[in-house]
JSON list of C-alpha atoms in Angstrom, two decimals:
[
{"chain": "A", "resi": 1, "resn": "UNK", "atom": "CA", "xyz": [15.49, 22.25, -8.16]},
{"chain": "A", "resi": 2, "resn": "UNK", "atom": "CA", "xyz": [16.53, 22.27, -4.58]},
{"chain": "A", "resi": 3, "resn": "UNK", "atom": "CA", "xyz": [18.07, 19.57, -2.34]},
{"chain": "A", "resi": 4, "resn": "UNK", "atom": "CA", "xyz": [14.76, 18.53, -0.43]},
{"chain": "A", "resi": 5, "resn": "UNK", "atom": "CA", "xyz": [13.06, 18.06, -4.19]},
{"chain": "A", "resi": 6, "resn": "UNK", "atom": "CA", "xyz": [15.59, 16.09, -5.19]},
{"chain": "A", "resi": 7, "resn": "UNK", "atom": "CA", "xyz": [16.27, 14.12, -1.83]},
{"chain": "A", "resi": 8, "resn": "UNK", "atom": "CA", "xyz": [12.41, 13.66, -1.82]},
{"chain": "A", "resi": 9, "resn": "UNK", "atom": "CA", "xyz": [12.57, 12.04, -5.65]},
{"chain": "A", "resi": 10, "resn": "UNK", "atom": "CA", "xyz": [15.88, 9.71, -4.67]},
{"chain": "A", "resi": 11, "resn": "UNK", "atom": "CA", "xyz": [13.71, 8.24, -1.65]},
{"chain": "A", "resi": 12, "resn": "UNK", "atom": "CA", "xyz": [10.22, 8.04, -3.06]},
{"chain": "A", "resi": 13, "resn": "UNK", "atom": "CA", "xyz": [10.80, 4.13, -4.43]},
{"chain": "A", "resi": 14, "resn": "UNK", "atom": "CA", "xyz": [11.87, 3.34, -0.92]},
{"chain": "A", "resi": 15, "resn": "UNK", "atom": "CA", "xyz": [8.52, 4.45, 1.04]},
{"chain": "A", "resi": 16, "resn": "UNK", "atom": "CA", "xyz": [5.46, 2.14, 0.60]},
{"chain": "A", "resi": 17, "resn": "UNK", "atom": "CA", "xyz": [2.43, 3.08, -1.19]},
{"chain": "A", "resi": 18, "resn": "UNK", "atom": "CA", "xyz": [-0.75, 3.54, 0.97]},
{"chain": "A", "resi": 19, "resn": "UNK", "atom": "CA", "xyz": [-3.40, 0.66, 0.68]},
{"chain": "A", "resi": 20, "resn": "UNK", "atom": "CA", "xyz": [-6.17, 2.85, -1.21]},
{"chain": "A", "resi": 21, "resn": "UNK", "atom": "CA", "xyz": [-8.53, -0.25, -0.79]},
{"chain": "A", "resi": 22, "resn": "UNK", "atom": "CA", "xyz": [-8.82, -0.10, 3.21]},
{"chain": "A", "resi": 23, "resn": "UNK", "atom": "CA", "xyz": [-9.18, -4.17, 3.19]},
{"chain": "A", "resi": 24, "resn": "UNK", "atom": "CA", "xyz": [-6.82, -5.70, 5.32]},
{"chain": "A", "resi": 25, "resn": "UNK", "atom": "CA", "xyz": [-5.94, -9.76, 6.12]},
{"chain": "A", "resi": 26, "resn": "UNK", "atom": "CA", "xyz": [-9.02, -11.42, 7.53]},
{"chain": "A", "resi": 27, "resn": "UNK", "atom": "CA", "xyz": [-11.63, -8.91, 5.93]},
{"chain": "A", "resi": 28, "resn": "UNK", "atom": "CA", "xyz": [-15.04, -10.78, 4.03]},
{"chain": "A", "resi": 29, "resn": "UNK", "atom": "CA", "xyz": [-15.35, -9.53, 0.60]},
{"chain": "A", "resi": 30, "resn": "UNK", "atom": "CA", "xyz": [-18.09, -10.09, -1.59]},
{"chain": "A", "resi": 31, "resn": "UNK", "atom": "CA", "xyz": [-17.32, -10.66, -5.55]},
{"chain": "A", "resi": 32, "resn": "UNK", "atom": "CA", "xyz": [-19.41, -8.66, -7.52]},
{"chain": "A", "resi": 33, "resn": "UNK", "atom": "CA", "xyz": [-18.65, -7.86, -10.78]},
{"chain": "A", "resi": 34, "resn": "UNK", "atom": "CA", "xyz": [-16.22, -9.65, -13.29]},
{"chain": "A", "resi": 35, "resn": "UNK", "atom": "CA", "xyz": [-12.96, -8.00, -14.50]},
{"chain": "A", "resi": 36, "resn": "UNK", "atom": "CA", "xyz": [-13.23, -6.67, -18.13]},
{"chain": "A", "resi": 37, "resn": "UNK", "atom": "CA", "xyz": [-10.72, -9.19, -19.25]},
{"chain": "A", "resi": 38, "resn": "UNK", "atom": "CA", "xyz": [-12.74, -12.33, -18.42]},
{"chain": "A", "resi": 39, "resn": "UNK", "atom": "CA", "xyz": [-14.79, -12.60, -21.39]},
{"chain": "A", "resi": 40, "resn": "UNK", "atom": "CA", "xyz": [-11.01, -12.41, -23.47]},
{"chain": "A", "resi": 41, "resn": "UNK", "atom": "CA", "xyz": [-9.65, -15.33, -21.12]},
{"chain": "A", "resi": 42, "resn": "UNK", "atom": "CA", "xyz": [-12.85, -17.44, -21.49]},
{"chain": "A", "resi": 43, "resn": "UNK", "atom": "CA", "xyz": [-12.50, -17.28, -25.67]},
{"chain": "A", "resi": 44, "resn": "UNK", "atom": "CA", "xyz": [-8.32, -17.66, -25.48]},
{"chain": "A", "resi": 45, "resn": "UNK", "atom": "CA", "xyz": [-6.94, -20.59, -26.51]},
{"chain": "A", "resi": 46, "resn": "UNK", "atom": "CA", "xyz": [-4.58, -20.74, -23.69]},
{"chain": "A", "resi": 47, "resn": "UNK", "atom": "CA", "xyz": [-6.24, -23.77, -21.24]},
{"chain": "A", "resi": 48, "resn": "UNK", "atom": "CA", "xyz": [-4.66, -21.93, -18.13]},
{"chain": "A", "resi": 49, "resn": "UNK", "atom": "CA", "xyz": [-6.39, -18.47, -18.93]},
{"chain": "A", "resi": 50, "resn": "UNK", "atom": "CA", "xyz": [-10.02, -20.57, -19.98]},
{"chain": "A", "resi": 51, "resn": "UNK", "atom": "CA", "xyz": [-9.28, -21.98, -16.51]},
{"chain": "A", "resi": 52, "resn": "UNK", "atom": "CA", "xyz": [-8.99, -18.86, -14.66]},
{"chain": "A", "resi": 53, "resn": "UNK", "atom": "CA", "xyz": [-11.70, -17.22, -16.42]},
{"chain": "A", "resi": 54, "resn": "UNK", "atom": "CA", "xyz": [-14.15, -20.40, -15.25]},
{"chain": "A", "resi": 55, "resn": "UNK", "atom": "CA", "xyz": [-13.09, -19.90, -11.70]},
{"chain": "A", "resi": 56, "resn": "UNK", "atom": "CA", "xyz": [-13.89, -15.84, -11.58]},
{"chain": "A", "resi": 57, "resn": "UNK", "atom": "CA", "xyz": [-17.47, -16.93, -12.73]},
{"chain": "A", "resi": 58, "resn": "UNK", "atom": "CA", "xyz": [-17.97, -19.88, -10.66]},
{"chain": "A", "resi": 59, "resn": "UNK", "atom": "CA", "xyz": [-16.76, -17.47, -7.61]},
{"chain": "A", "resi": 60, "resn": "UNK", "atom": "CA", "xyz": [-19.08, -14.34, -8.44]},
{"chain": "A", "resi": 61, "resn": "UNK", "atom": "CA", "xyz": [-21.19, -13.44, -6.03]},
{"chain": "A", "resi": 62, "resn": "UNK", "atom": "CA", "xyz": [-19.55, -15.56, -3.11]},
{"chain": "A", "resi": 63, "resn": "UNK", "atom": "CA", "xyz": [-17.96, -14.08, 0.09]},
{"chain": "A", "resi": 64, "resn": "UNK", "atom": "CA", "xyz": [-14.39, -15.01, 0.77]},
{"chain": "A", "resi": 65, "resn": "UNK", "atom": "CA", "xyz": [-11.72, -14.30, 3.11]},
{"chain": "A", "resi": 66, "resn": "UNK", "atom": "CA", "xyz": [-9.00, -11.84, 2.48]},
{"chain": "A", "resi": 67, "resn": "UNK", "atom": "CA", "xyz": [-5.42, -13.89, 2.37]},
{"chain": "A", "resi": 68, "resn": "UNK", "atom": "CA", "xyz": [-3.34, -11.02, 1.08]},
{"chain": "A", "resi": 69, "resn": "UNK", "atom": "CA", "xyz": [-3.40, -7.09, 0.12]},
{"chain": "A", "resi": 70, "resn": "UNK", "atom": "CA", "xyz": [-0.87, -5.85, -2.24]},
{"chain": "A", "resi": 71, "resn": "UNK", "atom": "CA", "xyz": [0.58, -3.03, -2.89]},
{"chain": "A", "resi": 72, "resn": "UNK", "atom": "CA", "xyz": [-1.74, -1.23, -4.95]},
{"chain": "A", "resi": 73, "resn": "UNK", "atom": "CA", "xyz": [-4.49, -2.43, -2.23]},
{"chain": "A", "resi": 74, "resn": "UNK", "atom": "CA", "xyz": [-5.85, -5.39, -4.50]},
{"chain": "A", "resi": 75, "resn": "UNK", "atom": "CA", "xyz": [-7.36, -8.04, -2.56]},
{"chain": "A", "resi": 76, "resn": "UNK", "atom": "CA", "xyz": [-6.40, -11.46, -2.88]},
{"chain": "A", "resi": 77, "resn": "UNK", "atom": "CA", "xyz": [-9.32, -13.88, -1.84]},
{"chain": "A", "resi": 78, "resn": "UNK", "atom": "CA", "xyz": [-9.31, -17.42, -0.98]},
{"chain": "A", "resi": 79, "resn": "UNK", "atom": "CA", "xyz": [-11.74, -19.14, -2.74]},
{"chain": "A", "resi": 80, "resn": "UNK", "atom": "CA", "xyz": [-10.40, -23.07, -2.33]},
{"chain": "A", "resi": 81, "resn": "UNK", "atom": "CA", "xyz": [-14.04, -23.95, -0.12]},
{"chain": "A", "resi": 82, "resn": "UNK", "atom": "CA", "xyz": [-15.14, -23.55, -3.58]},
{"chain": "A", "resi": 83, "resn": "UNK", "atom": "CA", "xyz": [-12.05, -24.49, -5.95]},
{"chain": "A", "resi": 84, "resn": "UNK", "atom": "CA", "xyz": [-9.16, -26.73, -4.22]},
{"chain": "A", "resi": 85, "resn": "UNK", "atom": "CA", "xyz": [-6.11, -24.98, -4.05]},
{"chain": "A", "resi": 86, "resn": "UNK", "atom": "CA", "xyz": [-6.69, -21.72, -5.37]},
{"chain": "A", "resi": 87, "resn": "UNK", "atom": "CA", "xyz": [-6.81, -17.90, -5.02]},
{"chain": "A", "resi": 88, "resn": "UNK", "atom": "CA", "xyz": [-7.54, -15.12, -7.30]},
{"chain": "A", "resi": 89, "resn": "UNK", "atom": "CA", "xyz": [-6.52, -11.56, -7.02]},
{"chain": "A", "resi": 90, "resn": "UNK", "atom": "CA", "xyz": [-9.13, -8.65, -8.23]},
{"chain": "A", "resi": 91, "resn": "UNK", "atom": "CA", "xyz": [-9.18, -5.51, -9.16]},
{"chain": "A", "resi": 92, "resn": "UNK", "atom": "CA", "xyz": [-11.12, -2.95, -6.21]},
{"chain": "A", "resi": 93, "resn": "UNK", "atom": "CA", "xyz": [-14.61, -2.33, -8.48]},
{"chain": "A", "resi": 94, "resn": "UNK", "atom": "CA", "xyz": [-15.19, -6.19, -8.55]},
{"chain": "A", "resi": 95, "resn": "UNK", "atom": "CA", "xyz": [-15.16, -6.24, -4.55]},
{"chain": "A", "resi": 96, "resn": "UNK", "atom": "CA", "xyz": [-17.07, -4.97, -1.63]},
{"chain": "A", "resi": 97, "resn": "UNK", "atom": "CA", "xyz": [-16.79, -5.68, 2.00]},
{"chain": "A", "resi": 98, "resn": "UNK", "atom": "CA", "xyz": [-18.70, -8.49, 3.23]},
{"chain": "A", "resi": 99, "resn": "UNK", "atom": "CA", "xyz": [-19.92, -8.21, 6.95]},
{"chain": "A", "resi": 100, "resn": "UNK", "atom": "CA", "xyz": [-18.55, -11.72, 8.81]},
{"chain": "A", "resi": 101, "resn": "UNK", "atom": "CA", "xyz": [-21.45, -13.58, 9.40]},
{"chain": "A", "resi": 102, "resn": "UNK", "atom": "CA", "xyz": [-21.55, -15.17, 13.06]},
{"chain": "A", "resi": 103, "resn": "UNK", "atom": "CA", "xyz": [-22.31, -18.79, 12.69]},
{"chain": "A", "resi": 104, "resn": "UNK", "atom": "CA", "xyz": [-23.45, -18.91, 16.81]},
{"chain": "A", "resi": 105, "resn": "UNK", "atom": "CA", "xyz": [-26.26, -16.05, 16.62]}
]
């Protein structure tokens, strides 16, 4: 192995991942589709998971604002017009982009 494969290994932590999702602070999304692990979290016994299980249900099929992307390009979406005080972060297949709709037109 030579010096620019092993320089290039030493520095890959260091450079941030591309955002594979494209959706960026501000962006609409529209929920679409629940996250495999919802039906789990609805039957847990854990009231926090229940919870959080009742709120990705509630939330399908609304549009919500973008608050933060992370690093693997999941969205997370404010949702508190519909639950006070609360966000939710989802997986890319349970999103699409949502076209702003313009409340003056």
């Amino acid at each position: 192995m030579d010096r620019r494969n092993l320089l290039a290994l030493a520095v890959s932590p260091l450079l941030p991942l591309p955002r594979r999702s494209g959706f960026k602070v501000g962006d609409w999304v529209r929920i679409v589709a629940l996250p495999s692990y919802t039906a789990a979290w609805s039957a847990s016994r854990n009231h926090d998971l229940q919870r959080h299980a009742w709120v990705l249900r509630r939330c399908l099929g609304g549009r919500y604002p973008v608050v933060y992307v992370g690093d693997d390009g999941r969205p997370e979406l404010d949702v508190s017009r519909d639950i006070v005080g609360y966000s939710i972060s989802l997986d890319l297949e349970c999103v699409v982009r949502a076209p702003f709709l313009d409340a003056t037109a």
